[in-house]
Coordinates of C-alpha atoms in Angstrom, one line a residue:
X161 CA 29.8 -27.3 65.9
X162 CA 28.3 -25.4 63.0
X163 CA 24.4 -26.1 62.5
X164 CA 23.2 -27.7 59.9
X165 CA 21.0 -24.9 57.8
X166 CA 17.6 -24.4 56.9
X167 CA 15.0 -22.6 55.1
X168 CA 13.3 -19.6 56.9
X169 CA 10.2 -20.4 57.6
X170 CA 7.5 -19.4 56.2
X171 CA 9.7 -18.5 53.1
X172 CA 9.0 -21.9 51.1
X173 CA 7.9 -21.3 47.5
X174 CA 5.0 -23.0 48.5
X175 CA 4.3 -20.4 51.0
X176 CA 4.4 -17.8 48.5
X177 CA 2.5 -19.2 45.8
X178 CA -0.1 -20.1 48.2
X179 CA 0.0 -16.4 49.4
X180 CA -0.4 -15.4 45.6
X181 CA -3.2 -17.4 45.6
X182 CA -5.1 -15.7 48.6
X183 CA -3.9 -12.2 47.2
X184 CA -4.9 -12.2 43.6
X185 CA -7.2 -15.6 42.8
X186 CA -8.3 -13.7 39.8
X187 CA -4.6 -14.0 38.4
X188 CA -3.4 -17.3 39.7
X189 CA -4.7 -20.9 39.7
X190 CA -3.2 -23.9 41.3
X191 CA -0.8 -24.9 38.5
X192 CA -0.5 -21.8 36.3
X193 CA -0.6 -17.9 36.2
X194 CA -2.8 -16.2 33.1
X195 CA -2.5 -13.6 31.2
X196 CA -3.5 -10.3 31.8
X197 CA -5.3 -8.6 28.5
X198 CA -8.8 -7.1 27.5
X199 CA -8.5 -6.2 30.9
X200 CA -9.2 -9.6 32.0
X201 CA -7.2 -12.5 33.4
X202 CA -6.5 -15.1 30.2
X203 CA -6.2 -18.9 30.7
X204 CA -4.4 -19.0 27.4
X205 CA -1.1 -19.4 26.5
X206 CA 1.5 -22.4 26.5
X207 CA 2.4 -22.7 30.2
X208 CA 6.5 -23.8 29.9
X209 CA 8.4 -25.5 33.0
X210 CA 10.7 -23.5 35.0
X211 CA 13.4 -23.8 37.8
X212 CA 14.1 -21.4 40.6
X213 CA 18.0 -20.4 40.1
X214 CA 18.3 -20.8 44.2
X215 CA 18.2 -24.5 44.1
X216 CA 16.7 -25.5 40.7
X217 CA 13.3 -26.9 42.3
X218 CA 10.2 -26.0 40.5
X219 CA 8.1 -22.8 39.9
X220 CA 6.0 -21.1 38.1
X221 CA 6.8 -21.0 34.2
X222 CA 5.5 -18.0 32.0
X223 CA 1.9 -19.1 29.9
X224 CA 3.7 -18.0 26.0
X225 CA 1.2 -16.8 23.7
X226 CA 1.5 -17.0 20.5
X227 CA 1.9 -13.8 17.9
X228 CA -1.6 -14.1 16.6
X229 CA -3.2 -13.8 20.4
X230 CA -0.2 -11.2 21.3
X231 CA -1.6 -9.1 18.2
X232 CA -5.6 -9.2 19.6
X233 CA -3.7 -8.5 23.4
X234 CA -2.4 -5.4 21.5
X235 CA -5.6 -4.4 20.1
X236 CA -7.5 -4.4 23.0
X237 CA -4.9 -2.3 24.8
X238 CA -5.2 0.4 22.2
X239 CA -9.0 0.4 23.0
X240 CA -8.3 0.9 26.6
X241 CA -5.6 4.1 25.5
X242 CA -8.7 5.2 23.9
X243 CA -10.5 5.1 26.8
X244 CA -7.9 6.0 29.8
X245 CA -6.3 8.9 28.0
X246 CA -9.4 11.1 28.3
X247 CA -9.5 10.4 31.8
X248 CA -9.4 13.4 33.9
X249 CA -5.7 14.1 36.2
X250 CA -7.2 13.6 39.2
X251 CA -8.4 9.9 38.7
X252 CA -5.6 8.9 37.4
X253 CA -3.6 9.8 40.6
X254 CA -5.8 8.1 43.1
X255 CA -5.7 4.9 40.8
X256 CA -2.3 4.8 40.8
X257 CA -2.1 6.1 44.6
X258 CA -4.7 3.0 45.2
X259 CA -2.3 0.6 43.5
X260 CA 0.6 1.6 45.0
X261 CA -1.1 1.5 48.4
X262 CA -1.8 -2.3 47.4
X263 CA 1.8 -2.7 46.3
X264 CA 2.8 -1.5 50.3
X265 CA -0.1 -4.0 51.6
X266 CA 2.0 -7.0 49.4
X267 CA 5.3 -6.0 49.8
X268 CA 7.0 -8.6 51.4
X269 CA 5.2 -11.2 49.0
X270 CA 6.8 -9.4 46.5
X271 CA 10.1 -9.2 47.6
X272 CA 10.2 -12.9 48.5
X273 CA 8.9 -13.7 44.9
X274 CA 11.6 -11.7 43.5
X275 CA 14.3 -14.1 45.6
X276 CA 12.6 -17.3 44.4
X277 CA 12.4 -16.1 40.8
X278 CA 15.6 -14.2 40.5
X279 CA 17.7 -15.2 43.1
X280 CA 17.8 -11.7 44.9
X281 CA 18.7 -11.7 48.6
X282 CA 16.3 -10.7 51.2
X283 CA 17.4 -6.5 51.3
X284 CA 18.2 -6.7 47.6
X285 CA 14.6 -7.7 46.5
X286 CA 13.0 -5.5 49.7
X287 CA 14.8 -2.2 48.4
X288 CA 13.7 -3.1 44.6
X289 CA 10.0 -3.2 45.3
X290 CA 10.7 -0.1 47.6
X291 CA 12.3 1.6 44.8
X292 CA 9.3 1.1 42.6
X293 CA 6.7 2.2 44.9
X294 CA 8.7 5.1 46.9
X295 CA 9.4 6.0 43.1
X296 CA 5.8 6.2 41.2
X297 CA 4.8 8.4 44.3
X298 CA 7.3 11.0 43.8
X299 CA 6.0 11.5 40.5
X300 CA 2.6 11.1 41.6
X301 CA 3.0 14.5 44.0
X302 CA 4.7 16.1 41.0
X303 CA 2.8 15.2 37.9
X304 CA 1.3 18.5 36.9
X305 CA 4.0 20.7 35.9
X306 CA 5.7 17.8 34.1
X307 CA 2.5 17.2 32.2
X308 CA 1.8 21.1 31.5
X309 CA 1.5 21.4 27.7
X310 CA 1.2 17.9 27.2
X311 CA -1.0 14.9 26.1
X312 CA -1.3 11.3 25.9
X313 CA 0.5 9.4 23.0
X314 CA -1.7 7.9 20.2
X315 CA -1.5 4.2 21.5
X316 CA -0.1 2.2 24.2
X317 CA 3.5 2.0 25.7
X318 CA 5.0 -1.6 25.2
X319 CA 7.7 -2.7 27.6
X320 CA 10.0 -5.5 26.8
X321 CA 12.4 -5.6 29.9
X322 CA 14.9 -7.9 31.2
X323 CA 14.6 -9.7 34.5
X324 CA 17.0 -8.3 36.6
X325 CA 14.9 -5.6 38.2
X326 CA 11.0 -6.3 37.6
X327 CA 9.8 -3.8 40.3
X328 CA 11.8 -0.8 40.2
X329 CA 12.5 -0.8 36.3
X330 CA 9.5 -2.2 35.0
X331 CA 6.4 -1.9 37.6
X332 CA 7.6 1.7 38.0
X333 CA 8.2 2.5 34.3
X334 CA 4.5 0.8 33.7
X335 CA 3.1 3.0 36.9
X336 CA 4.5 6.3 35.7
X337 CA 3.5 5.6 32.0
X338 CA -0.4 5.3 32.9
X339 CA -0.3 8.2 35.2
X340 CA 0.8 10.5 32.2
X341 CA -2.5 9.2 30.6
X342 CA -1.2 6.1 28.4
X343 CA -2.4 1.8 28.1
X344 CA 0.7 0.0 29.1
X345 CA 1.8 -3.6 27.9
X346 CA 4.2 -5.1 29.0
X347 CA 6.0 -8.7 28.2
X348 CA 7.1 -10.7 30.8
X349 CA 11.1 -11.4 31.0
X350 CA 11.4 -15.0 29.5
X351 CA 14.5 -15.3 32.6
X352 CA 12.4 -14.4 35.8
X353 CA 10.0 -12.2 37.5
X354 CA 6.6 -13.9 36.2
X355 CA 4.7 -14.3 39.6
X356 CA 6.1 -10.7 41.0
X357 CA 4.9 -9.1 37.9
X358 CA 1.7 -10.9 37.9
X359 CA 0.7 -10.3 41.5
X360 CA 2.0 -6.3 41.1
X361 CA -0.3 -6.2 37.8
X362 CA -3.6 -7.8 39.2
X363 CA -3.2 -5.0 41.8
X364 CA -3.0 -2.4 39.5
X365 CA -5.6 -3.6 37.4
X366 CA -8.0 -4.0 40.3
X367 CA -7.8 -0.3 40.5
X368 CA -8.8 0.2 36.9
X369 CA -5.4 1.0 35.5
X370 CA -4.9 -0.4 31.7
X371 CA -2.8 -2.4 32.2
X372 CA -1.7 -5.8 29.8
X373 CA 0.7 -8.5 30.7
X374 CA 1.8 -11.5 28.5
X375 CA 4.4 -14.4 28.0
X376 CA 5.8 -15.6 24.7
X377 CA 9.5 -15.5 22.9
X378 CA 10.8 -12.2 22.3
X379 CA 10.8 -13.3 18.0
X380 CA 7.2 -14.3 18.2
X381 CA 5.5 -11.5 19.8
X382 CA 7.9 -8.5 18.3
X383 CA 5.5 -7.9 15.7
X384 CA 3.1 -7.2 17.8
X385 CA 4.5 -5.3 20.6
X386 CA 7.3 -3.4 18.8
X387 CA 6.4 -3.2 14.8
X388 CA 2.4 -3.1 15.4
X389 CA 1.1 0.4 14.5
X390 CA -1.4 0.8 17.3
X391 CA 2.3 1.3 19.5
X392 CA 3.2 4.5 20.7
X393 CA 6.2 3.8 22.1
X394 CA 8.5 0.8 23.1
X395 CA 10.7 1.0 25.8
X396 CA 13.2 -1.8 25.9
X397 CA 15.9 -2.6 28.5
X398 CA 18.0 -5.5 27.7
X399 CA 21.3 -6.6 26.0
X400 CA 23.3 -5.0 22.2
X401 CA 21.9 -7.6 20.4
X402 CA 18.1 -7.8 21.0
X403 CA 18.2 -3.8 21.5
X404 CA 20.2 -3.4 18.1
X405 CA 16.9 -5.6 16.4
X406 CA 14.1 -3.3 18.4
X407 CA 16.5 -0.3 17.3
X408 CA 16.1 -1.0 13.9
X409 CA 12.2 -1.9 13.9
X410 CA 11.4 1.2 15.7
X411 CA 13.8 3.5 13.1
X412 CA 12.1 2.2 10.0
X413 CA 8.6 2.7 11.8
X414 CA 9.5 6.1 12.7
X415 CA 7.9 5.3 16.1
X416 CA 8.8 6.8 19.5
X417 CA 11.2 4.5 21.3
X418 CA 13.1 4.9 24.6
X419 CA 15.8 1.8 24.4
X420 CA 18.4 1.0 27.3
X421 CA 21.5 -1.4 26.6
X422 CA 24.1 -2.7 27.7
X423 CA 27.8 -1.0 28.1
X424 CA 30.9 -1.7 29.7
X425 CA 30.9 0.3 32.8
X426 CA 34.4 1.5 33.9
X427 CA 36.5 2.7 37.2
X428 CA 39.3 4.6 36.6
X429 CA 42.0 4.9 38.9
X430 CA 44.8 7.8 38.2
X431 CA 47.0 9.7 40.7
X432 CA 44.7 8.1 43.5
X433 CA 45.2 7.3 47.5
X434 CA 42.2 7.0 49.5
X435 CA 42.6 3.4 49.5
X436 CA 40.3 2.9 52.6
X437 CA 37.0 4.6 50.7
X438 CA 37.8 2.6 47.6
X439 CA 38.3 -0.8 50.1
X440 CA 34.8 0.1 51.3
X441 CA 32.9 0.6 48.0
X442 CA 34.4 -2.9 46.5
X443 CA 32.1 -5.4 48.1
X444 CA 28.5 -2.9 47.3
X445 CA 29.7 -3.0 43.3
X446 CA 29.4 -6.6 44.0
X447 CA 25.5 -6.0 44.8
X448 CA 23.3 -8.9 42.9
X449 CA 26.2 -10.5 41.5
X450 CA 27.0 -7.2 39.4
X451 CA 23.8 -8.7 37.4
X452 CA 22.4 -5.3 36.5
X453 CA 23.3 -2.6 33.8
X454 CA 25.2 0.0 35.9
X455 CA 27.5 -2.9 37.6
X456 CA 31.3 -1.9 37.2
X457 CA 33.1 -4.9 36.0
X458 CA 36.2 -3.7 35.1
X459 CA 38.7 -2.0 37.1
X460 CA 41.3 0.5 34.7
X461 CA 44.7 0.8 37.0
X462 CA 47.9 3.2 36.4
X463 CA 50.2 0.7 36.9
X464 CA 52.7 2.5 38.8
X465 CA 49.4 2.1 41.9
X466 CA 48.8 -1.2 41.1
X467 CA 50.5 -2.7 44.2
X468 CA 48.4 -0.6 46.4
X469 CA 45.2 -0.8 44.7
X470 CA 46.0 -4.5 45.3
X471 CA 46.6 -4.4 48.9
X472 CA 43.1 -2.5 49.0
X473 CA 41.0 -4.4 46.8
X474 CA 42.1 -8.1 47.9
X475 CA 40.7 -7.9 51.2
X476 CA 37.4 -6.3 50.1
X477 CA 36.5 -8.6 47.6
X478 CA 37.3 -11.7 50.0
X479 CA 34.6 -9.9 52.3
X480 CA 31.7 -10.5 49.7
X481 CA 29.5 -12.9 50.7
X482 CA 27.0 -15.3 48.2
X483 CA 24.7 -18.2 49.2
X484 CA 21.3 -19.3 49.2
X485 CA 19.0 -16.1 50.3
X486 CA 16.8 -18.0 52.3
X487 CA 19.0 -20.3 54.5
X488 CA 19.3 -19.8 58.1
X489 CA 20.6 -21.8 61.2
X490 CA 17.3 -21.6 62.7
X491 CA 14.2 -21.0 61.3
X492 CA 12.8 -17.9 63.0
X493 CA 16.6 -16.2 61.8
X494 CA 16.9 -13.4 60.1
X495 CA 17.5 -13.5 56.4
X496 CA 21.0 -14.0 55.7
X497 CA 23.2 -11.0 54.9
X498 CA 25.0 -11.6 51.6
X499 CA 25.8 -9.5 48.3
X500 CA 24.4 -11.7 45.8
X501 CA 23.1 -15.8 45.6
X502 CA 22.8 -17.0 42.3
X503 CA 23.2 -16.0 38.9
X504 CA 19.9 -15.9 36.8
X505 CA 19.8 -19.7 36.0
X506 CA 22.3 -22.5 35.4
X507 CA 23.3 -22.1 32.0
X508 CA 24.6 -18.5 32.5
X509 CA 26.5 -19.4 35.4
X510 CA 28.4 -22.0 33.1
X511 CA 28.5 -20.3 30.4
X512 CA 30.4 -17.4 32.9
X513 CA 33.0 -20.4 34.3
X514 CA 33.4 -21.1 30.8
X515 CA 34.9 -17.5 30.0
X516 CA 36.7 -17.3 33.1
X517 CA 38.5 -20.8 32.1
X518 CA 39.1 -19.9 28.4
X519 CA 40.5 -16.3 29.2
X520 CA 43.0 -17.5 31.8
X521 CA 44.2 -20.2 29.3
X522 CA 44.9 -17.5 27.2
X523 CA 46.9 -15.4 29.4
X524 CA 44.9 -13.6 31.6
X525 CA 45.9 -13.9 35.5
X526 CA 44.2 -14.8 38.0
X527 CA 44.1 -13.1 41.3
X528 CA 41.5 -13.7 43.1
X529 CA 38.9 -16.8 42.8
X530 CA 36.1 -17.8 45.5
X531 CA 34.7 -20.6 47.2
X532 CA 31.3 -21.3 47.3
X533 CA 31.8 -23.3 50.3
X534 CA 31.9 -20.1 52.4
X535 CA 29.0 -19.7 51.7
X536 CA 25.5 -20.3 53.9
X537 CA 23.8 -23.2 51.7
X538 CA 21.1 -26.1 52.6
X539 CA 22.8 -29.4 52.7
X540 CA 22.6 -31.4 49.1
X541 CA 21.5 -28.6 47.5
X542 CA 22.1 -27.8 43.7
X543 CA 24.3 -25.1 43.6
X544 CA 24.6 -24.9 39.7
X545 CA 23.3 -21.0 39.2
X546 CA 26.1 -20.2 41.9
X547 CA 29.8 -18.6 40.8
X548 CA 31.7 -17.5 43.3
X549 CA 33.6 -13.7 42.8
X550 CA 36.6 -14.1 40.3
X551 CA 39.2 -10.9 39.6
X552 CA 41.2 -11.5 36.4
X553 CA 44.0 -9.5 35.2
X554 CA 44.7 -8.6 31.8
X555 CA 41.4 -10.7 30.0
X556 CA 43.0 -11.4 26.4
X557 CA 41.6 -9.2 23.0
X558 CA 40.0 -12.8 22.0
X559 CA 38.3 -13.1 25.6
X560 CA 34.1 -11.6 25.5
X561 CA 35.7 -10.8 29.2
X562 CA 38.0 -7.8 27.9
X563 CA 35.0 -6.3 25.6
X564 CA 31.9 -6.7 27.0
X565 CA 29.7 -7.0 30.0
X566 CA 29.7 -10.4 31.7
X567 CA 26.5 -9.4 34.0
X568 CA 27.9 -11.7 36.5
X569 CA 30.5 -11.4 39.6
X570 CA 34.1 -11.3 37.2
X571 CA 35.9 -8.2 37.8
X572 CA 38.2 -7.6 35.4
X573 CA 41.5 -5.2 35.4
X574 CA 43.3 -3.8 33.5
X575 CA 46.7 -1.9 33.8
X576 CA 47.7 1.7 31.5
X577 CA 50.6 3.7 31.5
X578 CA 49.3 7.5 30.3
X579 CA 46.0 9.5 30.3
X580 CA 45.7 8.7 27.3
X581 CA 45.4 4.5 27.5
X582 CA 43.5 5.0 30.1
X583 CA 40.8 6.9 28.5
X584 CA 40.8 4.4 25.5
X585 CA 40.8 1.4 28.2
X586 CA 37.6 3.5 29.9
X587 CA 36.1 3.9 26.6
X588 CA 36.2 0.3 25.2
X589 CA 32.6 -0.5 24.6
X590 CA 31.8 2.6 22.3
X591 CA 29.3 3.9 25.1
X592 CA 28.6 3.4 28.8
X593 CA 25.8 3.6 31.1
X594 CA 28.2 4.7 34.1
X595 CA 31.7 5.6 34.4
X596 CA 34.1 6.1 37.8
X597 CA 37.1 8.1 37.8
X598 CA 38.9 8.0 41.1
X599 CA 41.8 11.1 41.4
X600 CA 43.3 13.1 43.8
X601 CA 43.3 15.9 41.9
X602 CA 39.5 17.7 41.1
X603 CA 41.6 19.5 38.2
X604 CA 42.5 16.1 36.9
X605 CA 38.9 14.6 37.2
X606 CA 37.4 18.3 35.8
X607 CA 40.0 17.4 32.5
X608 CA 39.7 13.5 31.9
X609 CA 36.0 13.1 32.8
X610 CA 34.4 14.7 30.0
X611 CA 36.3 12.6 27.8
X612 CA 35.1 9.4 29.1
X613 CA 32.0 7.9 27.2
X614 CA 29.7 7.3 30.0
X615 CA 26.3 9.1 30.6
X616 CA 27.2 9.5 33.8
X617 CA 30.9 9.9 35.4
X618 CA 31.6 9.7 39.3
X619 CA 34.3 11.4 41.0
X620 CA 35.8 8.7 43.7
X621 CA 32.2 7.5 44.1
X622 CA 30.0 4.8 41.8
X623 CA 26.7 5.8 39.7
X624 CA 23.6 4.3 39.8
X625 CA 20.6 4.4 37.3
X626 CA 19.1 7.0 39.8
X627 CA 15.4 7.7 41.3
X628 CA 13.0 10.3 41.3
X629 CA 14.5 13.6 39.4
X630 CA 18.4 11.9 38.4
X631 CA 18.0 11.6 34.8
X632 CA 19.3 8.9 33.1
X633 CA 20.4 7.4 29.8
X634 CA 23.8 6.4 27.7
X635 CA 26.1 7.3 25.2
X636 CA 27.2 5.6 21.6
X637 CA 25.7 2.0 21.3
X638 CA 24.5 1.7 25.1
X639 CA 21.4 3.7 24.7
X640 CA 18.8 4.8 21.6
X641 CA 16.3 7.4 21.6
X642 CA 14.6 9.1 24.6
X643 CA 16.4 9.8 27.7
X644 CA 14.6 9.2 31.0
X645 CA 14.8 10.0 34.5
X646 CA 12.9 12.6 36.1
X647 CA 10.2 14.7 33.8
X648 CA 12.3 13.2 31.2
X649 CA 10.2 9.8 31.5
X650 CA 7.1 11.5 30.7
X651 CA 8.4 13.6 28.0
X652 CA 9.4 10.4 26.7
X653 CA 6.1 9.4 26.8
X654 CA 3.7 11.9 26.1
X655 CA 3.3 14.4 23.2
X656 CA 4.8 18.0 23.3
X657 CA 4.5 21.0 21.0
X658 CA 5.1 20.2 17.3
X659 CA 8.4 19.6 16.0
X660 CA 10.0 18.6 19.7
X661 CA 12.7 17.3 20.1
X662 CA 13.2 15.2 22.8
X663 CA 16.6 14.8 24.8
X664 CA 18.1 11.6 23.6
X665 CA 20.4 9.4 21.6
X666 CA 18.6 9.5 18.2
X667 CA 20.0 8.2 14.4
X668 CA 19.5 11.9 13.2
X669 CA 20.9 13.5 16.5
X670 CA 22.3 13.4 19.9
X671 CA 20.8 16.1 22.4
X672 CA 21.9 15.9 26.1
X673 CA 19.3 17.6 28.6

């Protein structure tokens, strides 16, 4: 008889927030989390409800300022650039070291945040916060050559991020922006990640790091933490459309800008037959619900393999596994193994079975749709944020399916006849993040990959946004200005000789590293 589930104990939100409390009191009261700005904790702000996506129970909702405040926030962190730039090397590294030793100290706290707030599972949220921290120290034991010739910019570094990777984006981002000598500000993701963020700040501020932290609506604080002069840089990571707006703020301002967007990631498959290593790589694309930027959601197929790739992919994708993160049989379990639990929040997750609906009406096929109730969930739960995986083929011209990135667990194929359908399949969202090609033939791959539109291509293999020295960035409309990754980031960050030009995606130019 299967057991009725549970949650893991000592996992309750409850638990967490009460942990929060006992870690950082200076950033957390009973009912609310501040602000973080004039390098003190704020009790200002317009604290709004908000749901956990794992079952839609309560947490923590982000304290929104409004633009006036966000403008004095900004002020006071170009006071503290003022200050911190000047600051000798040395101390920078052992405040950073110090907060990323108090990251270690929290960082199961942090991980379990990240699966209340974002619906991560257990080893997806663990190897984010890992990321973030393994990450800022390999630039900490390697910051003085990449700072040789260089300086501080002339005011802060604003991040406006999305949610779907608070640590290992936007913590580490933040972390290697201050150690190159800037004031970091930061907005919180309106979606998720408030408490994680809040708890990984108040460490880093305890160490003396600048460091600002604020809520509010992306339209009521842009003026202050993209078009405000006292900005050196904004570095943005989110969607076409908010991106396009920050894109053409930052242009007319002439102001330093390294902006990440959305692209349709591709995987090519031509002349292929290693079926088994493709099999194996299916269910891992499916990581977090293909909720991140270098997620491959659609599938390009020559059509004379489309009955093997078929009998490959079929079976892999019924092998990937969602539910809630936290439920267990017994309570001293071990986290659940799964590839993703929930979508973001409720609405996504119907507006995603919305798509799916409206494309197969209009011809697409179906061929392969879940069941949640495979799934390990707590009995009478809501399961609303939840969409089991879905494989279309052929998502109609009309369908947002065939054209752009669902950020949620649809695969999508689609079938060509010639190298040259399958390069304009591969290159349908002018610009990608990632691209795949899997071929036989290393001649074949050599000839087609350098066509695709992707700042990075794979051979057989996916690409990932990369750590420590992989460089990163996008072609056409998936990326704008600097190019990160590696020393890259702080080039991107700090001043160089006169009349640099840094490797990037840029109105004027385009200038690969």
């Amino acid at each position: 008889m299967a057991h009725t589930l549970t949650l893991k104990a000592g996992t309750a939100w409850s638990d967490a927030w009460r942990r929060c409390l006992a870690a950082a009191p200076e950033a957390f009261r009973d009912d609310r989390v501040l602000n973080l700005w004039n390098a003190a904790w704020q009790a200002d702000g317009n604290p709004l409800p908000a749901t956990s996506p794992i079952d839609g129970s309560p947490i923590a909702g982000p304290p929104r300022l409004d633009a006036a405040t966000a403008r004095q926030a900004v002020r006071a962190a170009l006071d503290q650039h003022r200050t911190w730039r000047h600051v000798p090397l040395a101390e920078r590294r052992a405040r950073v070291t110090a907060a990323l030793d108090a990251l270690t100290e929290h960082r199961d706290l942090l991980a379990l945040l990240l699966v209340w707030e974002i619906g991560k599972p257990w080893r997806l949220a663990c190897a984010d916060v890992d990321r973030a921290i393994d990450g800022v120290r390999w630039y900490v034991d390697g910051i003085e050559p990449m700072l040789a010739d260089r300086a501080p910019l002339d005011g802060p570094v604003s991040n406006i991020a999305s949610w779907n990777y608070p640590m290992s984006v936007l913590v580490h981002a933040m972390l290697v922006q201050a150690l190159a000598g800037n004031a970091v500000v930061a907005k919180t993701p309106t979606d998720g990640g408030l408490a994680c963020l809040t708890l990984a700040c108040a460490l880093a501020a305890r160490e003396g790091l600048p460091v600002t932290l604020v809520s509010g609506s992306g339209g009521e604080l842009s003026q202050a933490l993209v078009r405000a002069p006292e900005i050196g840089c904004v570095s943005f990571v989110g969607g076409r459309d908010t991106g396009a707006a920050v894109a053409t703020a930052v242009a007319d301002l002439g102001k330093r800008h390294i902006l990440e967007q959305e692209g349709l990631n591709t995987w090519g498959v031509w002349d292929y037959s290693d079926w088994d290593a493709l099999a194996a790589v299916v269910p891992k694309l499916f990581d977090y619900g293909k909720q991140r930027c270098t997620a491959y959601p659609r599938f390009v197929v020559q059509r004379d393999l489309f009955d093997a790739f078929l009998a490959a992919y079929l079976p892999a994708v019924r092998r990937v596994r969602t539910g809630h993160p936290l439920a267990v049989a017994h309570p001293d379990d071990p986290f659940p193994e799964l590839d993703y639990g929930p979508l973001i929040n409720a609405a996504k997750a119907k507006e995603l079975r919305d798509q799916v609906a409206e494309a197969i009406d209009r011809g697409a096929v179906p061929l392969f749709r879940g069941e949640l109730s495979d799934g390990p969930f707590l009995p009478g739960q809501d399961t609303s944020a939840y969409v089991p995986p879905v494989t279309l083929l052929n998502p109609p011209p009309s369908s947002p399916l065939h054209h752009a990135e669902p950020f949620g667990p649809v695969d999508t194929i689609v079938l060509v006849d010639t190298e040259a359908e399958l390069l304009a399949a591969m290159n349908a969202s002018n610009g990608a993040l990632v691209a795949t090609l899997s071929t036989d033939d290393p001649a074949t791959y050599d000839r087609l990959a350098p066509q695709i539109r992707a700042f990075k291509t794979g051979h057989n293999r996916p690409r990932s946004r990369g750590d420590r020295d992989e460089l990163f960035g996008g072609f056409g409309a998936s990326w704008r200005g600097a190019f990160v990754g590696g020393d890259l980031l702080v080039r991107a960050v700090t001043r160089g000789p006169a009349g640099e030009r840094l490797p990037g995606n840029f109105p004027d130019y385009h200038l690969m590293p």
